[in-house]
Coordinates of C-alpha atoms in Angstrom, one line a residue:
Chain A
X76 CA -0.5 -7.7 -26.8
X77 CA -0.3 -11.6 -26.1
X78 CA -2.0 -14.2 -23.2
X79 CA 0.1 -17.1 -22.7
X80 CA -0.8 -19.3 -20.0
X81 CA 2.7 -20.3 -18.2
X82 CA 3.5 -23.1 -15.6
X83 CA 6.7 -22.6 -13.7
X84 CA 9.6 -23.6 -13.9
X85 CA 9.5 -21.3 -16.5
X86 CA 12.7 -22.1 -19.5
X87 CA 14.4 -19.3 -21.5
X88 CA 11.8 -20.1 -24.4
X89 CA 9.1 -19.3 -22.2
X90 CA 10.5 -16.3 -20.8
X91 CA 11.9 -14.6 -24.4
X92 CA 8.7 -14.7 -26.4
X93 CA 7.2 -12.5 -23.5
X94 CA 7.1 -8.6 -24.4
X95 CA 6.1 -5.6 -22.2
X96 CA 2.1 -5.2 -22.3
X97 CA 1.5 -9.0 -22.2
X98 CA -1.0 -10.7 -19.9
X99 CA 0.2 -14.1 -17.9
X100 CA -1.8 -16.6 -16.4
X101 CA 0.5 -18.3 -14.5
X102 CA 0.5 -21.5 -12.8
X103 CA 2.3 -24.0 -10.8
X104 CA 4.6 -23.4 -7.9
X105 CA 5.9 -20.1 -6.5
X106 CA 8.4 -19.2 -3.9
X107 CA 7.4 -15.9 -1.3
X108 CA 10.0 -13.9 0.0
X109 CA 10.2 -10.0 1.3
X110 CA 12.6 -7.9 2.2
X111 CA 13.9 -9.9 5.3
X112 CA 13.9 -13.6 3.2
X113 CA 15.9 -12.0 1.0
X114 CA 18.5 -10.5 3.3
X115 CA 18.8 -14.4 4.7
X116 CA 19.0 -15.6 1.5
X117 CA 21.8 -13.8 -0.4
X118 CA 24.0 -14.2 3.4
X119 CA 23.5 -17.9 2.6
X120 CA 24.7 -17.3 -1.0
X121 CA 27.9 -15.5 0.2
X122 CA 28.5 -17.8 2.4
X123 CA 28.1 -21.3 0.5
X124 CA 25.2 -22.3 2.1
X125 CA 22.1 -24.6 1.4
X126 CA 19.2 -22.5 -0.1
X127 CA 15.5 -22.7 1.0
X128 CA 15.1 -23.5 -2.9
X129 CA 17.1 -24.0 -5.5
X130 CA 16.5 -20.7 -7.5
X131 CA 16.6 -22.3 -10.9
X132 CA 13.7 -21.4 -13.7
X133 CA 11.9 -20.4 -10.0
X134 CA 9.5 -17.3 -9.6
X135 CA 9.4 -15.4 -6.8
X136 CA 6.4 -13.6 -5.5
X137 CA 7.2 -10.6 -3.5
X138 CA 4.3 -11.2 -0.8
X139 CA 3.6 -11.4 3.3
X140 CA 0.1 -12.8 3.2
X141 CA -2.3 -12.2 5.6
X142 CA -3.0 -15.1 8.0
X143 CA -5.2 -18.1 6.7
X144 CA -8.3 -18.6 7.9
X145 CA -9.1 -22.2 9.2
X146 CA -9.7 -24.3 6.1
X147 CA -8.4 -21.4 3.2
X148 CA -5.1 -21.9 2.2
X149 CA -4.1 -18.5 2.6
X150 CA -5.2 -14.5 3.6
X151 CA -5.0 -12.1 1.5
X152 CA -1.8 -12.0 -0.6
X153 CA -1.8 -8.7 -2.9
X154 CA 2.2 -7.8 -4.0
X155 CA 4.4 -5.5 -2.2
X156 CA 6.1 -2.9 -3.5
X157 CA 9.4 -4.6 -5.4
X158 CA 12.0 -2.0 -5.4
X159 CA 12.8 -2.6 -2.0
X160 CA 14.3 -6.2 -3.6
X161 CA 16.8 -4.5 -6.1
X162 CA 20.0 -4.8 -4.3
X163 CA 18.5 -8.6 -4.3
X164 CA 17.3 -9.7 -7.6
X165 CA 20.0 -9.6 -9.6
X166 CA 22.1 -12.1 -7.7
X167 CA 19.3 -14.6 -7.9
X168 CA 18.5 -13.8 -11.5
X169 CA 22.3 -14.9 -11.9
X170 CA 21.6 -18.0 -10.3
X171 CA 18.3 -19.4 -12.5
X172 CA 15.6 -17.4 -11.3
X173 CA 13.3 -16.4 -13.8
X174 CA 10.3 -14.5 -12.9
X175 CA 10.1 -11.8 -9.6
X176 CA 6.1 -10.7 -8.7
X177 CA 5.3 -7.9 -7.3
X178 CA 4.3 -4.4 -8.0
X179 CA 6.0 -0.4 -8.7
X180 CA 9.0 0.0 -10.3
X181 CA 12.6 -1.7 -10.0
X182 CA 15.9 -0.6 -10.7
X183 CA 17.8 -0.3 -14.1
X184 CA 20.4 -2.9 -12.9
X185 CA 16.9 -5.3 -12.2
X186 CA 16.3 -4.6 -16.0
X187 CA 19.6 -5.3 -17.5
X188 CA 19.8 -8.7 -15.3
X189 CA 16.7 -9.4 -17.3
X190 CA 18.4 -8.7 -20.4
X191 CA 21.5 -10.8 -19.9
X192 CA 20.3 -14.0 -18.4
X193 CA 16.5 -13.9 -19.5
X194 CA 14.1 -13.2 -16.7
X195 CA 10.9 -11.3 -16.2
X196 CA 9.1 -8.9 -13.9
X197 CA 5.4 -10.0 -13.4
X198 CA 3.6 -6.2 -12.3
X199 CA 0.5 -7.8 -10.2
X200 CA -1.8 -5.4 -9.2
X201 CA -1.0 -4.0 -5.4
X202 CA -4.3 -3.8 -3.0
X203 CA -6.3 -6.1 -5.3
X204 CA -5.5 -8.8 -2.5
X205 CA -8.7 -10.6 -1.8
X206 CA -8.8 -10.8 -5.4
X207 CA -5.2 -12.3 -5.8
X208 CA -5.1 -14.7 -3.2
X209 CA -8.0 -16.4 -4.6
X210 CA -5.1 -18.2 -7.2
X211 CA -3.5 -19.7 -4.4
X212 CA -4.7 -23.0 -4.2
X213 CA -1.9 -24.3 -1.2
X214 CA 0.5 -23.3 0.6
X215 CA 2.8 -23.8 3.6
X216 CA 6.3 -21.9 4.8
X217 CA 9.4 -23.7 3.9
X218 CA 12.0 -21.8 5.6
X219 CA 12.6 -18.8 8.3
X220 CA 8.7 -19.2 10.4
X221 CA 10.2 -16.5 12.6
X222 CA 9.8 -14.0 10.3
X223 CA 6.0 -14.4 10.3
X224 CA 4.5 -13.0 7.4
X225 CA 7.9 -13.0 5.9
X226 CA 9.1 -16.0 6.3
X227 CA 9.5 -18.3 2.6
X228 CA 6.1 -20.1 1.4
X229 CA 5.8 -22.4 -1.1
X230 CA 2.7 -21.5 -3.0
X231 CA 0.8 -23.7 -5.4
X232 CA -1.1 -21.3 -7.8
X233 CA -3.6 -21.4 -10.9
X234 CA -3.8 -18.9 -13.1
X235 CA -2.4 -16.0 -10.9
X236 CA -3.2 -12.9 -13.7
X237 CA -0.4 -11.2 -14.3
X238 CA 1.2 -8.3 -16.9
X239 CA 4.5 -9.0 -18.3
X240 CA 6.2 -5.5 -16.9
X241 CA 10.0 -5.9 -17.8
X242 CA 10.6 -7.9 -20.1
X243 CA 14.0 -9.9 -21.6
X244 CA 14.3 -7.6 -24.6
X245 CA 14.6 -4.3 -22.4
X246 CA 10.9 -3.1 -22.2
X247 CA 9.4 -1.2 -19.5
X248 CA 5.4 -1.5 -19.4
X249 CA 5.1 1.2 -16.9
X250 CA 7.1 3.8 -18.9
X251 CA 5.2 3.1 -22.4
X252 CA 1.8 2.8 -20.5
X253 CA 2.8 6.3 -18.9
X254 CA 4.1 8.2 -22.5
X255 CA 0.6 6.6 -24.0
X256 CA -1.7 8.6 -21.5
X257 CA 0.7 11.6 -20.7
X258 CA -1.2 14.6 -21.3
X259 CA -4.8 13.3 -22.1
X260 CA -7.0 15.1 -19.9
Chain B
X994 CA -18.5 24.5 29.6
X995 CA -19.9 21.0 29.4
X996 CA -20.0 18.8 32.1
X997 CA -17.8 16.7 33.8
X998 CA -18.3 13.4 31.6
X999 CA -16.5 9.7 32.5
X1000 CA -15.8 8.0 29.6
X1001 CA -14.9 4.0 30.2
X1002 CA -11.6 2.5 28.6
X1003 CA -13.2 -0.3 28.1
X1004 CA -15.8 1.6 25.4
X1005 CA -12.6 3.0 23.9
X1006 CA -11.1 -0.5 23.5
X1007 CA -14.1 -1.7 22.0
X1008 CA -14.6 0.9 19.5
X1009 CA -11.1 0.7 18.1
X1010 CA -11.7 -2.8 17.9
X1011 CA -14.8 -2.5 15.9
X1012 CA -12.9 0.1 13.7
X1013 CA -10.1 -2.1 13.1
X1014 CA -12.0 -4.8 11.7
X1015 CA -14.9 -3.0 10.1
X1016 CA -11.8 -1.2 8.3
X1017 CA -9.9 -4.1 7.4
X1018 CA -12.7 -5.3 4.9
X1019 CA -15.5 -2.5 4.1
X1020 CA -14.3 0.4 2.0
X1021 CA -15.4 3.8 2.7
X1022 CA -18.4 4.9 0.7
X1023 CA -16.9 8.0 -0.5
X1024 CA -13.8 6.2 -1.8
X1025 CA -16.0 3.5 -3.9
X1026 CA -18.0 6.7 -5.4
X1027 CA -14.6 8.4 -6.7
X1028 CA -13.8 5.5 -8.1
X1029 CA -16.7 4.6 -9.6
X1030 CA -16.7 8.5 -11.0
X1031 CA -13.1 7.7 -12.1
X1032 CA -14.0 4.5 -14.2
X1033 CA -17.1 6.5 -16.0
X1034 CA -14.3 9.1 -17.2
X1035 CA -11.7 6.8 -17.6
X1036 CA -10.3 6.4 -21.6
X1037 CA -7.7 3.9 -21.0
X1038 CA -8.7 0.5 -21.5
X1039 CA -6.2 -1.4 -19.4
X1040 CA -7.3 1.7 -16.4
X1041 CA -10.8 0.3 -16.8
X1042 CA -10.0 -3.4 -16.5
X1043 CA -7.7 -2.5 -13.3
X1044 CA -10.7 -1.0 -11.7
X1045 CA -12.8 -3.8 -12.5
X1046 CA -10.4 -5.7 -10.1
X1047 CA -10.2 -3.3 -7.7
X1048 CA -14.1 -3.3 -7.5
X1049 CA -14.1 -7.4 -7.6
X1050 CA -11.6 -7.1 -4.8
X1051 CA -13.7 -4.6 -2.5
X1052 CA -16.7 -7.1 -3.1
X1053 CA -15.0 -10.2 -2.3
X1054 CA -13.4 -8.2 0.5
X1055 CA -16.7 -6.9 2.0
X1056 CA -18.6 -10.4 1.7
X1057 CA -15.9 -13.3 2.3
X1058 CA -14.0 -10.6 5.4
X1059 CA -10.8 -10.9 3.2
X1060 CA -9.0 -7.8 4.3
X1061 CA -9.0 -5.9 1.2
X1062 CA -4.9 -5.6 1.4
X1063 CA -2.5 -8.5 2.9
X1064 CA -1.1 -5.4 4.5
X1065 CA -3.3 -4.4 7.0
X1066 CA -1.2 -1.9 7.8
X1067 CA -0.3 -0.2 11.7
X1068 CA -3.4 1.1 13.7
X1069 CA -2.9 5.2 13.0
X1070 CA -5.4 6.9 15.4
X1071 CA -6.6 10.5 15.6
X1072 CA -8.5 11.1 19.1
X1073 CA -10.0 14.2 19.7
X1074 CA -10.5 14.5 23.6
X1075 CA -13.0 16.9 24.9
X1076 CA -11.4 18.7 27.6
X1077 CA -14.4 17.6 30.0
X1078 CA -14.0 14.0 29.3
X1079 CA -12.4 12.2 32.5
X1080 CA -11.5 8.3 31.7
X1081 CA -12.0 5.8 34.0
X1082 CA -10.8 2.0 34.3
X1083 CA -8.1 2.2 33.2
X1084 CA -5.1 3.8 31.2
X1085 CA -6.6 5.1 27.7
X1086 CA -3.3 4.4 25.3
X1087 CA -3.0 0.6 26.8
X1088 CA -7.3 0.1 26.0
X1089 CA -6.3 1.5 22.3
X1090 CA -3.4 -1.1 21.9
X1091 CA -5.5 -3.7 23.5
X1092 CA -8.4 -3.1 20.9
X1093 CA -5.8 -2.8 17.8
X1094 CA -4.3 -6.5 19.1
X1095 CA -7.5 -8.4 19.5
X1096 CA -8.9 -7.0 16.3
X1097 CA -5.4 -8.0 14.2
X1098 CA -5.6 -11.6 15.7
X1099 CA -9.4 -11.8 16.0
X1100 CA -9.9 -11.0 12.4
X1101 CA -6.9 -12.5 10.5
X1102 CA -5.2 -9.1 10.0
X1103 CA -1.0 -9.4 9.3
X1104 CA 0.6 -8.3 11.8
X1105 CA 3.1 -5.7 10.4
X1106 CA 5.2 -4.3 13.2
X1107 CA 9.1 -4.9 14.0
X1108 CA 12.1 -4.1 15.4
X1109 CA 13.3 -1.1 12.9
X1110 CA 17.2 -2.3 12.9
X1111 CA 16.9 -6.5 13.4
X1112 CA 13.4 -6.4 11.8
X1113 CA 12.0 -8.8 14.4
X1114 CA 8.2 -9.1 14.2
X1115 CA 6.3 -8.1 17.2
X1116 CA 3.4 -10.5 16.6
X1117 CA 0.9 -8.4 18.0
X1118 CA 0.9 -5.2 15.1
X1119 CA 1.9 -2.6 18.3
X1120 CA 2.4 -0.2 19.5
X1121 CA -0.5 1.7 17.6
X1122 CA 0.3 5.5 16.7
X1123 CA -2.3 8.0 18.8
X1124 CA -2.0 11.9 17.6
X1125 CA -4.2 13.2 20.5
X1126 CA -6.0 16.9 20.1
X1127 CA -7.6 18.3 22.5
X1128 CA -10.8 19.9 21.9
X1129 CA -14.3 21.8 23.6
X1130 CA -16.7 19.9 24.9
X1131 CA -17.1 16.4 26.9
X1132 CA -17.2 13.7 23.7
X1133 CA -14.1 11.7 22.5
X1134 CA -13.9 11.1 18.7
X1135 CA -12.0 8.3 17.0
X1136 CA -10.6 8.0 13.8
X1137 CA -9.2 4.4 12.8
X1138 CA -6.4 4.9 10.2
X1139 CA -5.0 1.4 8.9
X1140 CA -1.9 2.5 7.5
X1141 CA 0.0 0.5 4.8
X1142 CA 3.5 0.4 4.5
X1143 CA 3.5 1.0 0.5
X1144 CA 1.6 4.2 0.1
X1145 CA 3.5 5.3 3.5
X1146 CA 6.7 4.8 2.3
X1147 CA 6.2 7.5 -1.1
X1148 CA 5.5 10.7 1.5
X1149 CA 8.4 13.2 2.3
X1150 CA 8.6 16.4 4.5
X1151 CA 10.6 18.6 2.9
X1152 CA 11.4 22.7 4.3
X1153 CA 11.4 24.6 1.1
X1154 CA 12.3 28.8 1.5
X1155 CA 9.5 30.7 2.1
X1156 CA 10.7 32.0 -1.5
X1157 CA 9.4 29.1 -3.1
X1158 CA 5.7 29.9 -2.5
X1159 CA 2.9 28.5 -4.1
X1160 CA 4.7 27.6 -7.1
X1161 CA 7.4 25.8 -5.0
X1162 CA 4.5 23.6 -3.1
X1163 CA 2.6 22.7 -6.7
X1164 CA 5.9 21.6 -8.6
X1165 CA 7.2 19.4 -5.5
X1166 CA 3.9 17.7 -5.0
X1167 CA 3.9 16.8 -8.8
X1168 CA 7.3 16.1 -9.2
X1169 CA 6.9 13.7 -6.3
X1170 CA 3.8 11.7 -6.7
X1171 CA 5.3 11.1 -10.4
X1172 CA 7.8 10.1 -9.2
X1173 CA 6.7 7.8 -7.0
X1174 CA 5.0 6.4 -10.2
X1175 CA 3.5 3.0 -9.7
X1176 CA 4.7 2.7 -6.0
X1177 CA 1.7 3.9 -3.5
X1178 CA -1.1 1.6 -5.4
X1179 CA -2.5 4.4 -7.5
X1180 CA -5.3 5.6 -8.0
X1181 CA -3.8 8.0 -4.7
X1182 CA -5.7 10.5 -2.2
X1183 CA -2.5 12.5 -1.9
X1184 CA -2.7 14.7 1.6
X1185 CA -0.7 18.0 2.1
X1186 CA 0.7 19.5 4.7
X1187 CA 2.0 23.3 4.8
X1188 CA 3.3 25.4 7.4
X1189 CA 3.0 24.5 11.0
X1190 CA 6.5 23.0 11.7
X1191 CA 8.1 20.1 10.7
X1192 CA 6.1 17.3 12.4
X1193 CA 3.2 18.9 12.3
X1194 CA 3.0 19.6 8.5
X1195 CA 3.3 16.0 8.6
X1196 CA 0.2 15.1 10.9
X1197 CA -1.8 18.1 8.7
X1198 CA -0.5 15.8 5.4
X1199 CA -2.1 12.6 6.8
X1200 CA -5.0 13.8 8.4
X1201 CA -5.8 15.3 5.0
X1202 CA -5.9 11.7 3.2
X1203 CA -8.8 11.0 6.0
X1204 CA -11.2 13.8 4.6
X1205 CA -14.1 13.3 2.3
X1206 CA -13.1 11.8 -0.6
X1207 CA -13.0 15.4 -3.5
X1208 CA -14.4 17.8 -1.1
X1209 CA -12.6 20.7 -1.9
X1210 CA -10.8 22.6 0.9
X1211 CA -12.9 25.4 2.5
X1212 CA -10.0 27.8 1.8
X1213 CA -11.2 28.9 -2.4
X1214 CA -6.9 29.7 -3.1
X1215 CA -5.9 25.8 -1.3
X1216 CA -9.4 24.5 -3.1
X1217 CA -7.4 26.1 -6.3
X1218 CA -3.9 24.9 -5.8
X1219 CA -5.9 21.5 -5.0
X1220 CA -7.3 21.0 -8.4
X1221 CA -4.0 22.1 -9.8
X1222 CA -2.0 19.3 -8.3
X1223 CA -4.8 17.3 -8.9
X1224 CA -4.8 18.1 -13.2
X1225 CA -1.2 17.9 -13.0
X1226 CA -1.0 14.6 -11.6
X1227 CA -3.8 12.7 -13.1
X1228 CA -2.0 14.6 -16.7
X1229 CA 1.4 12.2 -16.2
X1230 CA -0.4 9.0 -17.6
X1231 CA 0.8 6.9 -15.0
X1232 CA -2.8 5.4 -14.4
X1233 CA -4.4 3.1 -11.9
X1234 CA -2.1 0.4 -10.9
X1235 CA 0.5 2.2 -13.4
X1236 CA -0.6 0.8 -16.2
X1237 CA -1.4 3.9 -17.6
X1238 CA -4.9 6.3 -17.6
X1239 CA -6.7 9.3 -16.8
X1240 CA -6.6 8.4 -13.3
X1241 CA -3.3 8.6 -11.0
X1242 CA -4.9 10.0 -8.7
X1243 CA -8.5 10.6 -6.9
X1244 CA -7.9 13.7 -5.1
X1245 CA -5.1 16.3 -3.6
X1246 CA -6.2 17.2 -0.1
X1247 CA -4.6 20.5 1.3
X1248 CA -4.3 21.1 5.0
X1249 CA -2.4 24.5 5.8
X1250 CA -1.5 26.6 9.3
X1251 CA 0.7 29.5 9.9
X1252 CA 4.3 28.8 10.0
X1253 CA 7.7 30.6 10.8
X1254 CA 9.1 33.3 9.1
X1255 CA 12.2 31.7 7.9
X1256 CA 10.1 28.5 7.3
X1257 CA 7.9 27.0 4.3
X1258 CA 7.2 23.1 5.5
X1259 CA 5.6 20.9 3.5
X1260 CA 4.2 17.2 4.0
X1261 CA 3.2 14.5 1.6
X1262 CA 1.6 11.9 2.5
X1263 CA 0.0 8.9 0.1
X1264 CA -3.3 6.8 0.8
X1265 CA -3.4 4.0 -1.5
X1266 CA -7.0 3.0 -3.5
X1267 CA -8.3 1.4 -0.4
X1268 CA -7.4 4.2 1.9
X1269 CA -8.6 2.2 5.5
X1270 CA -10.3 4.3 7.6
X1271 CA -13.5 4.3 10.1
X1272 CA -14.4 6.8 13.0
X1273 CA -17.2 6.9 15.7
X1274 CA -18.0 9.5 18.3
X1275 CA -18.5 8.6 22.1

C-alpha cells in the first residue's frame, strides 16, 4: 500500500494510480455538503441552474462542522456517514467531481460511477473529529447559510489523512479489510 | 417512605447543562479503558493505527474542548424521579431544554435538530428526549445521553415469533451489526432490548449502551448470550473504523423484561466509540 500526497483539483492521472488500501494526504480546497446541500444541488442541476461550484476535478467532503470558536477556523469536523449521499453522487461524479469524503459504505451504483468516469471515495475516520478538523486551515460557507451546519463551505485543507476506500479500478477497502480479519479471534 | 423533598428547576437546568458540556469533550473512563484493552489485543495493524487516532482525538478533545464528534448529537435523558421529590420554580421538561440550549450554544456544540419532512434547522438542538421512571425514594437522577445521528441510524426493532428464541435474538443481532459494517463508527457498545413491548424494548436497547462499559449482565444465561454476540461480532473482521481488526465491537449489553405471549421484541441500538454520556444524582 502507497502514500501520495494530493492537492485538489485532483486530474484522472491522479485519481487512477490510487488503489484500495492506500493512504492520502490531501490538500488544497474542498467543498462540504450533507444530505440537504445535496438535495439543493441536484434540483439546481435538473433545472439548468448556476451551481455553488463548478463540480469539476472537485472533492467533496461529506461534513456539518461544529461551530468555530472565535479565532479557529472551524469546530470539529469528523465525516458523516456517506451512504445517505448515493442517490447523489453519481450525478456529480458525471459532471467532474472526483473525490467524495466521508465515512461507511456507499452503494454499488457509487462504485461503478467510480469505474466509468474515474473518481474516488476517501473513508476518513468517523468520531476522530477534533483530530480531523485540525487540517482545516480556512474556511467560510459559500452557499445555502440557512441550512446551518449544512449549508456548502469552502474548506482550505493540509494534509487531511485519508484511505483510498473505492477506488477507479473497482476495489472496496472495507470488504478486503473485512475478508483479511474474518474469523481471527 | 422518605420525606417530602423540593427539588429546584433551576438545579435541574444546571445539571443538564454541566452534563451536556462535560459530555461533549471528556470521554467516559470506562470507554477509554475498553479501548485501551482493545488496542493491547488488537493484531491488525491498520486497527491499531485507528485507535491511535481515536486516542489523539479524546486528548485533543478533553484539553482544547473540541467536542470529540462535530455531531454532538440530541440531548437523550433518562431521569429517575423519586416519588417524594416535589419540583418547584418552575416546569421540569422546559428547565431540561433550557440547560440542553445554553450548553449547545455556550460550548460550541452543532446544533442537530430539524423539521423531519422540510429539514429546517431548529438552531437551538430541541426539543431534548426525557424517558422519565419513576422510582422510591426522594432523589432525582440524571443521565445525559448525547446521541449521534450515525450510530442511531444502524438500530432496528424488530418482533420476531416467540419461536425464534434465543437463537433468533443472537443471529439477528449479528446479522445486523455486520451489516451495518462500517456505519455506527465501530468499535460499537451495541445495547439490546427483549421483551417488554415494542417501544419499550427500545428504551431497554438504549439504556443498555449507558451501562458500564463489559460488565456483564447480572442474569449468567443474558451474561452468556452477551459474550456470544460479542465473539460473533468482533469474528466478522470488520474492525475499528472498518478498516478491519479484532475489534468491531467493545461490548453487547442485554437488557430483558417479560413480554406477551404471542410476542418476542427485540431492540438494537448502536453507541459509537465515543458513546457521550454523564449522570449526577440530586
Amino acid at each position: 500500500m502507497a502514500e501520495y500526497k494530493l492537492t485538489t483539483p485532483l486530474s484522472d492521472d491522479d485519481i487512477i494510480k490510487l488503489k484500495a488500501g492506500d493512504k492520502v494526504l490531501l490538500s488544497g480546497v474542498v467543498y462540504t455538503a450533507r444530505d440537504a446541500a445535496h438535495m439543493r444541488i441536484v434540483e439546481s442541476i435538473k433545472k439548468g441552474e448556476e451551481l455553488p461550484f463548478d463540480p469539476k476535478g472537485q472533492v467533496i467532503y461529506y461534513v456539518g462542522p461544529s461551530p468555530a470558536r472565535p479565532g479557529k477556523p472551524i469546530g470539529s469536523a469528523g465525516p458523516t456517514t456517506s451512504y445517505r449521499m448515493n442517490p447523489f453522487a453519481p450525478i456529480l461524479i458525471e459532471l467532474g467531481q472526483k473525490g467524495m469524503i466521508g465515512k461507511g459504505k456507499m452503494s454499488d451504483e457509487v462504485k461503478e460511477a467510480c469505474v466509468k468516469y474515474k473518481a474516488c471515495y476517501f473513508a476518513s475516520i468517523g468520531g476522530a473529529a477534533a483530530v480531523v478538523g485540525k487540517a482545516v486551515k480556512k474556511a467560510e460557507i459559500i452557499a445555502y447559510p440557512e441550512l446551518g451546519p449544512e449549508a456548502v463551505r469552502r474548506l482550505e485543507v493540509e494534509d487531511m489523512p485519508l484511505f483510498v476506500c473505492y477506488d477507479a479500478h473497482g476495489n472496496d477497502l472495507y470488504e478486503i479489510a473485512k475478508k483479511e480479519w474474518a474469523n481471527k479471534l | 417512605m422518605s420525606e417530602i423533598r423540593n427539588v429546584s428547576v433551576k438545579d435541574i437546568e444546571e445539571a443538564i447543562y454541566k452534563l451536556a458540556l462535560d459530555a461533549a469533550y471528556h470521554i467516559p473512563e470506562d470507554i477509554l479503558e475498553a479501548e485501551k484493552k482493545a488496542y493491547e489485543n488488537e493484531k491488525s495493524e491498520t486497527a491499531k493505527k485507528v485507535l491511535e487516532t481515536i486516542f489523539e482525538n479524546i486528548q485533543v478533545s478533553s484539553e482544547e474542548e473540541f467536542p470529540l464528534c462535530q455531531d454532538t448529537g440530541l440531548g437523550i435523558i433518562f431521569m429517575e424521579v423519586g416519588q417524594d421529590v416535589h419540583f418547584t420554580d418552575g416546569y421540569i421538561i422546559d428547565a431540561i431544554n433550557n440547560g440542553v440550549e445554553r450548553a449547545y450554544k455556550d460550548g460550541y456544540l452543532r446544533k442537530s435538530s430539524c423539521h423531519p419532512l422540510t429539514r429546517a434547522n431548529y438552531g437551538n438542538n430541541l426539543p431534548a428526549i426525557v424517558h422519565t421512571f419513576v422510582v422510591p425514594g426522594n432523589k432525582v437522577k440524571l443521565i445525559f445521553d448525547a446521541k449521534g445521528g450515525g450510530s442511531e441510524s444502524m438500530s432496528k426493532v424488530q418482533m420476531l415469533k416467540p419461536a425464534d428464541g434465543r437463537a433468533g435474538i443472537v443471529q439477528t443481532v449479528v446479522d445486523w451489526m455486520i451489516q451495518a459494517g462500517p456505519n455506527p463508527c465501530p468499535p460499537t457498545i451495541v445495547g439490546v432490548g427483549i421483551g417488554g413491548d415494542f417501544e419499550r424494548a427500545a428504551v431497554m436497547a438504549k439504556h443498555a449502551t449507558l451501562r458500564h462499559v463489559g460488565q456483564p449482565s447480572d442474569d449468567p444465561e443474558l451474561a452468556d448470550m452477551e459474550q456470544e454476540i460479542l465473539t460473533k461480532i468482533n469474528n466478522s473482521g470488520i474492525g475499528p473504523a472498518g478498516l478491519g481488526g479484532l475489534t468491531t465491537a467493545l461490548a453487547v449489553h442485554i437488557e430483558m423484561q417479560p413480554c406477551h405471549i404471542a410476542t418476542l421484541p427485540l431492540a438494537i441500538n448502536t453507541a459509537c466509540h465515543v458513546n457521550r454520556h454523564k449522570e449526577i444524582e440530586l
